[in-house]
Protein backbone atom coordinates (compact mmCIF):
# COMPACT_ATOMS: atom_id res chain seq x y z
CA MET A 1 17.48 -59.42 -7.74
CA ASN A 2 16.08 -57.05 -10.36
CA ALA A 3 17.42 -56.28 -13.81
CA HIS A 4 19.33 -53.23 -12.57
CA THR A 5 21.16 -55.27 -9.93
CA LEU A 6 21.97 -58.05 -12.37
CA GLN A 7 23.28 -55.62 -14.98
CA GLY A 8 25.47 -53.85 -12.45
CA TRP A 9 26.89 -57.10 -11.15
CA TRP A 10 27.44 -58.45 -14.65
CA ASN A 11 29.23 -55.29 -15.81
CA ALA A 12 31.54 -55.52 -12.82
CA GLN A 13 32.31 -59.22 -13.29
CA SER A 14 32.39 -59.74 -17.05
CA GLN A 15 35.50 -59.69 -19.20
CA ASP A 16 36.02 -59.71 -22.95
CA VAL A 17 36.51 -63.27 -24.14
CA ALA A 18 37.27 -64.39 -27.67
CA PRO A 19 34.20 -66.12 -29.20
CA SER A 20 36.20 -69.26 -29.99
CA THR A 21 37.10 -69.76 -26.32
CA VAL A 22 33.83 -68.79 -24.63
CA LEU A 23 32.63 -72.32 -23.93
CA ASN A 24 36.05 -73.41 -22.66
CA ASP A 25 36.58 -70.55 -20.25
CA TYR A 26 33.48 -70.84 -18.08
CA ASP A 27 32.66 -73.18 -15.24
CA TYR A 28 28.90 -72.76 -15.54
CA ILE A 29 26.46 -71.70 -18.25
CA VAL A 30 23.13 -70.29 -17.10
CA VAL A 31 20.41 -69.96 -19.73
CA GLY A 32 17.90 -67.21 -18.96
CA THR A 33 18.01 -64.27 -16.56
CA GLY A 34 14.63 -64.68 -14.92
CA ALA A 35 13.78 -65.12 -11.26
CA GLY A 36 15.73 -68.38 -11.20
CA GLY A 37 18.60 -67.83 -13.61
CA ALA A 38 19.69 -64.35 -12.54
CA PRO A 39 20.13 -65.06 -8.81
CA LEU A 40 21.76 -68.41 -9.60
CA ALA A 41 24.28 -66.78 -11.96
CA ALA A 42 25.01 -64.02 -9.46
CA ARG A 43 25.53 -66.39 -6.53
CA LEU A 44 27.76 -68.68 -8.57
CA GLY A 45 29.84 -65.75 -9.81
CA GLN A 46 30.20 -64.26 -6.36
CA SER A 47 31.52 -67.56 -5.01
CA GLY A 48 34.37 -67.72 -7.52
CA PRO A 49 33.48 -69.72 -10.66
CA ARG A 50 33.34 -68.06 -14.08
CA VAL A 51 29.73 -67.94 -15.27
CA LEU A 52 28.36 -67.39 -18.76
CA VAL A 53 24.79 -66.07 -18.87
CA ILE A 54 22.75 -66.47 -22.06
CA GLU A 55 19.65 -64.31 -22.50
CA ALA A 56 17.46 -64.17 -25.61
CA GLY A 57 16.22 -60.66 -24.92
CA ASP A 58 17.73 -57.23 -24.41
CA ASP A 59 18.03 -54.89 -21.44
CA GLU A 60 14.84 -52.90 -21.98
CA VAL A 61 15.20 -51.20 -18.59
CA ALA A 62 18.45 -49.59 -19.69
CA LYS A 63 16.71 -48.51 -22.89
CA GLY A 64 14.12 -46.62 -20.86
CA ASP A 65 11.11 -48.90 -21.34
CA TRP A 66 8.89 -47.68 -18.50
CA ASN A 67 6.56 -50.64 -18.93
CA THR A 68 9.18 -52.70 -17.11
CA THR A 69 9.69 -50.38 -14.15
CA VAL A 70 6.22 -49.09 -13.23
CA PRO A 71 4.07 -51.91 -11.73
CA TYR A 72 0.85 -50.12 -12.69
CA PHE A 73 1.83 -50.56 -16.35
CA ASN A 74 1.57 -54.34 -16.08
CA ALA A 75 -1.21 -54.50 -18.68
CA LYS A 76 0.97 -52.67 -21.18
CA ALA A 77 4.07 -54.68 -20.29
CA SER A 78 2.23 -57.96 -20.83
CA GLY A 79 1.53 -56.95 -24.42
CA ASP A 80 4.88 -55.28 -25.10
CA GLU A 81 6.35 -57.10 -28.11
CA LYS A 82 9.87 -56.01 -27.16
CA LEU A 83 9.58 -58.11 -24.00
CA SER A 84 7.75 -61.09 -25.44
CA GLY A 85 9.19 -64.56 -25.76
CA ALA A 86 5.80 -66.25 -26.08
CA PHE A 87 5.44 -69.39 -28.18
CA TYR A 88 2.88 -72.06 -29.05
CA VAL A 89 3.16 -75.79 -28.41
CA ASP A 90 1.23 -79.00 -29.01
CA HIS A 91 1.12 -81.29 -26.01
CA TYR A 92 0.60 -84.37 -28.17
CA HIS A 93 1.76 -85.66 -31.56
CA ASP A 94 -1.88 -86.39 -32.32
CA HIS A 95 -3.30 -83.05 -33.47
CA ALA A 96 -6.89 -84.04 -32.68
CA ARG A 97 -5.91 -84.78 -29.10
CA SER A 98 -4.06 -81.47 -28.77
CA ALA A 99 -6.95 -79.53 -30.30
CA ALA A 100 -9.36 -81.04 -27.77
CA ASP A 101 -8.00 -78.56 -25.24
CA PRO A 102 -10.43 -75.59 -24.98
CA LYS A 103 -7.40 -73.26 -24.70
CA TYR A 104 -6.10 -74.24 -28.16
CA ASN A 105 -5.26 -71.24 -30.38
CA TYR A 106 -5.94 -70.67 -34.08
CA GLN A 107 -4.77 -67.88 -36.36
CA LEU A 108 -7.66 -66.45 -38.36
CA THR A 109 -7.34 -64.88 -41.80
CA ASN A 110 -7.33 -61.48 -40.10
CA PRO A 111 -4.75 -60.64 -37.38
CA SER A 112 -6.96 -61.97 -34.59
CA VAL A 113 -6.62 -65.31 -32.81
CA TYR A 114 -9.46 -67.71 -32.00
CA ILE A 115 -9.29 -69.77 -28.80
CA GLY A 116 -11.66 -72.68 -28.41
CA LEU A 117 -13.06 -75.90 -29.81
CA GLN A 118 -14.94 -74.64 -32.88
CA PRO A 119 -12.50 -72.83 -35.20
CA PHE A 120 -13.38 -71.68 -38.70
CA PRO A 121 -12.40 -74.15 -41.45
CA ASP A 122 -9.68 -71.85 -42.81
CA ALA A 123 -8.15 -71.13 -39.39
CA LYS A 124 -4.49 -72.09 -38.99
CA SER A 125 -3.54 -74.16 -35.95
CA LEU A 126 -1.14 -72.42 -33.58
CA GLY A 127 -1.23 -74.51 -30.43
CA LEU A 128 -1.37 -73.74 -26.73
CA LEU A 129 0.07 -70.35 -25.83
CA TYR A 130 3.01 -70.34 -23.44
CA PRO A 131 3.43 -66.69 -22.39
CA ARG A 132 7.12 -66.16 -21.78
CA THR A 133 9.40 -63.15 -21.58
CA ALA A 134 12.61 -62.45 -23.50
CA THR A 135 14.37 -59.62 -21.69
CA LEU A 136 17.03 -59.12 -19.05
CA GLY A 137 15.31 -60.06 -15.81
CA GLY A 138 12.85 -62.41 -17.50
CA CYS A 139 9.32 -62.43 -16.13
CA VAL A 140 10.51 -60.35 -13.18
CA ASN A 141 10.26 -57.29 -15.45
CA PRO A 142 6.68 -57.26 -16.82
CA ASN A 143 5.07 -58.33 -13.56
CA ALA A 144 2.23 -56.97 -11.47
CA LEU A 145 3.84 -57.79 -8.11
CA ILE A 146 1.44 -60.72 -7.77
CA MET A 147 2.36 -64.03 -6.14
CA MET A 148 0.32 -67.19 -6.60
CA TYR A 149 0.73 -70.65 -5.10
CA THR A 150 -0.28 -73.57 -7.28
CA LEU A 151 -2.74 -76.30 -6.33
CA ASP A 152 -1.53 -79.29 -4.34
CA GLU A 153 -2.79 -81.50 -7.16
CA ASP A 154 -0.21 -79.97 -9.51
CA TRP A 155 2.68 -80.93 -7.22
CA THR A 156 1.23 -84.41 -6.80
CA GLN A 157 1.07 -84.83 -10.56
CA ILE A 158 4.71 -83.77 -10.95
CA ALA A 159 5.78 -86.13 -8.16
CA ASN A 160 3.95 -89.03 -9.80
CA PHE A 161 5.21 -88.21 -13.30
CA THR A 162 8.86 -87.94 -12.22
CA ALA A 163 8.62 -90.77 -9.67
CA ASP A 164 10.30 -88.35 -7.26
CA SER A 165 8.46 -87.91 -3.98
CA SER A 166 10.44 -84.77 -3.12
CA TRP A 167 8.04 -82.89 -5.41
CA ASN A 168 5.08 -83.76 -3.20
CA ALA A 169 2.72 -80.98 -2.12
CA THR A 170 3.71 -81.12 1.54
CA GLY A 171 7.38 -80.64 0.75
CA MET A 172 6.73 -77.81 -1.71
CA ARG A 173 4.55 -76.05 0.85
CA ARG A 174 7.49 -76.04 3.26
CA TYR A 175 9.65 -74.25 0.66
CA PHE A 176 6.85 -71.74 0.15
CA GLN A 177 6.66 -71.07 3.87
CA ARG A 178 10.43 -70.56 4.09
CA LEU A 179 10.45 -67.76 1.50
CA LYS A 180 7.23 -66.03 2.56
CA ASN A 181 6.90 -63.17 5.03
CA CYS A 182 3.13 -62.99 5.37
CA GLN A 183 1.80 -59.63 6.53
CA TYR A 184 -1.94 -60.16 6.13
CA LEU A 185 -2.63 -63.09 8.47
CA PRO A 186 -2.02 -63.68 12.19
CA THR A 187 1.47 -65.03 12.90
CA GLY A 188 1.43 -68.80 13.01
CA THR A 189 -1.46 -69.31 10.59
CA PRO A 190 -0.92 -72.84 9.17
CA GLY A 191 0.42 -73.07 5.63
CA HIS A 192 2.01 -69.60 5.59
CA GLY A 193 5.50 -68.35 6.43
CA PHE A 194 6.32 -65.30 8.51
CA ASN A 195 10.12 -65.10 8.55
CA GLY A 196 11.03 -65.32 4.86
CA TRP A 197 12.57 -62.73 2.56
CA LEU A 198 9.48 -62.22 0.36
CA SER A 199 6.98 -59.87 1.99
CA THR A 200 3.39 -60.50 0.92
CA ASN A 201 0.25 -58.50 1.53
CA ARG A 202 -3.20 -57.96 0.10
CA VAL A 203 -4.20 -55.05 -2.08
CA ASP A 204 -6.32 -52.47 -0.31
CA PRO A 205 -9.40 -52.23 -2.59
CA SER A 206 -10.25 -48.84 -1.12
CA VAL A 207 -7.15 -47.28 -2.69
CA SER A 208 -7.81 -46.14 -6.26
CA PRO A 209 -7.20 -43.04 -8.39
CA ASP A 210 -10.66 -41.81 -7.41
CA SER A 211 -10.58 -42.61 -3.69
CA ASP A 212 -7.16 -41.28 -2.70
CA HIS A 213 -6.03 -37.85 -3.88
CA LYS A 214 -2.38 -38.93 -3.58
CA VAL A 215 -2.71 -41.93 -5.88
CA PHE A 216 -3.76 -40.24 -9.10
CA PRO A 217 -0.90 -37.69 -9.24
CA MET A 218 1.59 -40.52 -8.78
CA MET A 219 0.03 -42.52 -11.61
CA GLN A 220 -0.27 -39.41 -13.74
CA ALA A 221 3.44 -38.72 -13.28
CA ALA A 222 4.29 -42.30 -14.18
CA ALA A 223 2.17 -42.07 -17.33
CA SER A 224 3.88 -38.82 -18.32
CA LEU A 225 7.19 -40.68 -18.45
CA THR A 226 5.82 -42.51 -21.48
CA GLY A 227 4.76 -39.27 -23.13
CA GLN A 228 1.09 -39.54 -22.21
CA ASN A 229 -0.95 -36.61 -20.89
CA ILE A 230 -3.59 -37.99 -18.53
CA ASN A 231 -6.34 -35.66 -17.31
CA GLY A 232 -8.57 -38.07 -15.41
CA SER A 233 -8.76 -41.56 -13.94
CA ALA A 234 -10.85 -42.79 -16.90
CA GLU A 235 -8.12 -41.67 -19.31
CA LEU A 236 -5.52 -43.30 -17.09
CA THR A 237 -7.33 -46.63 -17.22
CA GLN A 238 -7.71 -46.37 -20.99
CA SER A 239 -4.00 -45.60 -21.41
CA LEU A 240 -3.12 -48.91 -19.80
CA LEU A 241 -5.18 -51.01 -22.21
């Protein structure tokens, strides 16, 4: 479900409710409209219960933010402050232990941020960056249509930490196979699904603004929607930075 679908469904289902009675008039409260929250809220609402959805961000798609609707603008969307819900955290109460992570962030006296183990003495500790999105649709909006599957070790760590074996890597792989419709490997290749709802494929590296005469005009038209006049592939690349 994308942001357009969610907004249309929500407009059709929602009713004006007095602020003092909001929490008493709903069967479920869903916090966040990302890839998990939005479908969950929609399915619950369609089955009958009254659902309240809470989202920290705004509907940037409806406002005409093309960074959220053109996949090629992923680089711009990732840095779009209107979509950002990023924050910093410390994983430990002991600052020295937290700062031992090579991904630890520090604010310098200028606007830049230092990441590493040897900050300047006057650098201000920020923490580890958690890149999150605050907009209708969540991280589904500023995405590059990329899917990644985590390492088995990560699932094992979660299973051990929660003492819940259902999080084990073998079980999670089965869920992955159920949702995946692999289109780049022979049917039946172990570890991949071929009957799921999520079609996956590999990018054709031969297709680029320079190699295919149809690609550049499409990207040029997309860039023009943001008010940019692009005359060549080099300018197009620069416009996305």
